[in-house]
Amino acid sequence: MNDAHKTGEIKREPPSELAGLRDSVANFVSRASSLARVRGLRGQLPGYDRAVWAKMAELGWLGIQVPETYGGLGLGLTESGVVAETLARGLLPEPYTSACVLAASAVADGDNPPLKERLLRAIVAGKLVPALAWQEQADCFDPRHSKTSVTREKETAVISGKKQFIAGAGGADGFVVSAQAQDGPELYWLERDTAGVELSFDPWADGTFGATLTLKEARIPASNRIASSAIAAPALARALDNATVVVGAELLGIARRAFELTLDYLRTRQQFGKLIGSFQALQHRAVDCYIQIELASAVLREALAAPSEARAAAASRVKARCATAASLATREAIQMHGAMGFTDECDVGLYVKRTLVLNAWLGGIHHHQRRFAILAPVNESESPAAETGVLPDRLRQLPRDSDWNKLSDEEFRLLLRDFVEIHYPKELRHLPRRVRWHEVQDWNLKLAERGWIAPGWPRIWGGMELSPAKQLIYLDELERGGVGRAPDQGVRQLGPALMKYGTDDQKQTYLPKIISCEHIWCQGYSEPNAGSDLASLTTSAVEDGDEFVINGQKIWTSMAMDSTHIYVLCRTDKTVKKQAGISFIIVDLKTPGITVKPILDIAGHEEFCQIFLDNVRVPKQNLVGGLNNGWKVAKAVLEFERLGIGSPRRPMIALNRLISIGRKLNLFSDLGFLDGFTVLRLNLLDNATLFARFTDAATNGTLGPEVSILKIWGMETFQRITEFCLDWAGTYGAAGSIESDGECTDLLTPYYMSRLITIGGGSSEILRNSIAKHVLRLPS
């Protein structure tokens, strides 16, 4: 490994190595600690066991952040995050993050090699436990704001001031102290027993202690300066950001373990003669905890891989989301344990208290939301009116079978933006309704000609085979250009299902025609009496020689009036369990006996249809997945559908509309608006991160029922954005639009559509039921 390793930089290790590290830490926790031990150490100084600390040193974990030059492992935050998350599941009180991430990072980034050599080797060996003393006010988390001063008297540094809220100080052997010198902030090493040092302790909620360090002309050798004013400020900032990310990992570990305890209780506790985990109200609360935990996991993984220049904003995203997840999981743990959850005897209380401490340390949820807004401000490039850059000819001339993943993100973004700007009709940009096929047929044919119709499909079938990150850029650039969503069920739903369940002949027949836009598809699932309870469908398909004869009615079929084909769920066996007697059949909409009738929606648009099938004869070769095996195929299609519906595109469009309105009405100067906007923006960004994770799963063929959380979170975020938009639009909300500078911004249609989107593709309530049963394994 490179000795020039910069503390906190990420080195990607094989997943198996990380799994091995996680298992090693988990085994250590089970052997070396217990919750009884944690209870026994509460309120006792130093608050942890140096013998346990020594064992952690033997395992090498104390040196993860330390370069190999100084005896460490020279790894990064990914490994530290794994250790911290797993230790947090057992609530170990040993100060891993405060000493080995926060303080050690600051020391490792210093510019005093001899002192680094002495301190870091002692830290790695477990012989020296440091603590970082930087904060002076409860409401100030900016390390640049310090009143602690340092002056020089020949070879002596004299430090005066007061530091508060020092974590891990109970057993600390010394302190990394930030102090203002004449030329700016500097970092110094102070031994605990230095003259002029006073240390006092305040109990924290979880039984640990925060310390106050008072320095009254504390005199130390000038050679104890860890970092000069030339580098101290960025070194301290990096250390704080690194620690904030790792605290996020701790909070995630706490959230997961508290949630596991709650699920165990829901599966065993009985009331009213039933297991309480079968109560829908508790199931839905549990699913909401699960959603937050999965969001936190996805955001943490992204932050651990963030480049150093993006670490600060990523750290605030992590802390805000992981703290939200842990707060919800631990609060709900108390609620769902009932009165027992309010006793000290119940273990969930320990997780609640540790969450309270970690939420507050290094800044709470609200602080980090505001910090993110400052570090990553909304700018013109986020609005739909973003400028088109200058595209090099070499990019424009790339052949359609190019490996687009080899382009840099910026090159790929520029290429897409240029294509949209040139080819997508101006009059169809940012429409408040679903576009019709005749309006965007030429555009889609141009996409098909370029090879860009199916971003996630394998290249062998004519797709772009984009990575999850590139797929997000693809969606983002179409949204920026105001590109309307064409009928795309063939690409999003049927195509992936055929790749998995179709015969070779079906793949060869239908997949190329989806890519060429010769076939336009719609979905024939719902019926007047079979919506959320889809397995109750009654549309029948009866075998007659080499054909099926289909009779029945479908409803809520999106864009059927523009489609050429439909895939229909039919009952082919009425004698078995209702899910077992269903088949999945492809139907050409030109077949005699089919009637399509559009339905006017609440916004006054025609997007849905009723479809009547009267003695429709279909060749048996159109059966997908085998007779009476359609439920399995249908579930796969629904998973792909929920991945598509849960994509960040809809909420992204709504957020950009909100940005436009905020600028027109000068709302960004209102702190209340900015705070609310930032929460919604973070919800959208975290939705996009979760979408990338599930897109990766779809690419790897491992997409499962848990994908439904993406639709729930993404579309409820969409709803919240439209509601917030109407609320802050004032009286314009009654008019339904805002006109400014010759532009009209529609307010009502997005709001109406956000109501629909939590119903279609499985209502949020039914999806919560499904996740509770099939993912959380709660009783029926």
Short mmCIF file of C-alpha atoms in Angstrom, two decimals, residues 265 333-335 337-344 346 348-349 352:
data_model
loop_
_atom_site.label_atom_id
_atom_site.label_comp_id
_atom_site.label_asym_id
_atom_site.label_seq_id
_atom_site.Cartn_x
_atom_site.Cartn_y
_atom_site.Cartn_z
CA TYR A 265 -40.74 -8.89 19.79
CA ALA A 333 -38.79 0.25 19.43
CA ILE A 334 -40.14 1.81 22.62
CA GLN A 335 -43.62 2.23 21.16
CA HIS A 337 -42.49 -2.87 22.99
CA GLY A 338 -45.24 -1.10 24.92
CA ALA A 339 -44.79 -0.34 28.61
CA MET A 340 -41.89 -2.79 28.80
CA GLY A 341 -39.99 -0.58 26.36
CA PHE A 342 -40.10 2.22 28.92
CA THR A 343 -38.27 0.22 31.58
CA ASP A 344 -34.53 0.27 32.17
CA CYS A 346 -35.56 -3.50 28.40
CA VAL A 348 -34.03 -1.06 23.61
CA GLY A 349 -33.60 1.80 26.08
CA VAL A 352 -32.35 4.93 22.48
#
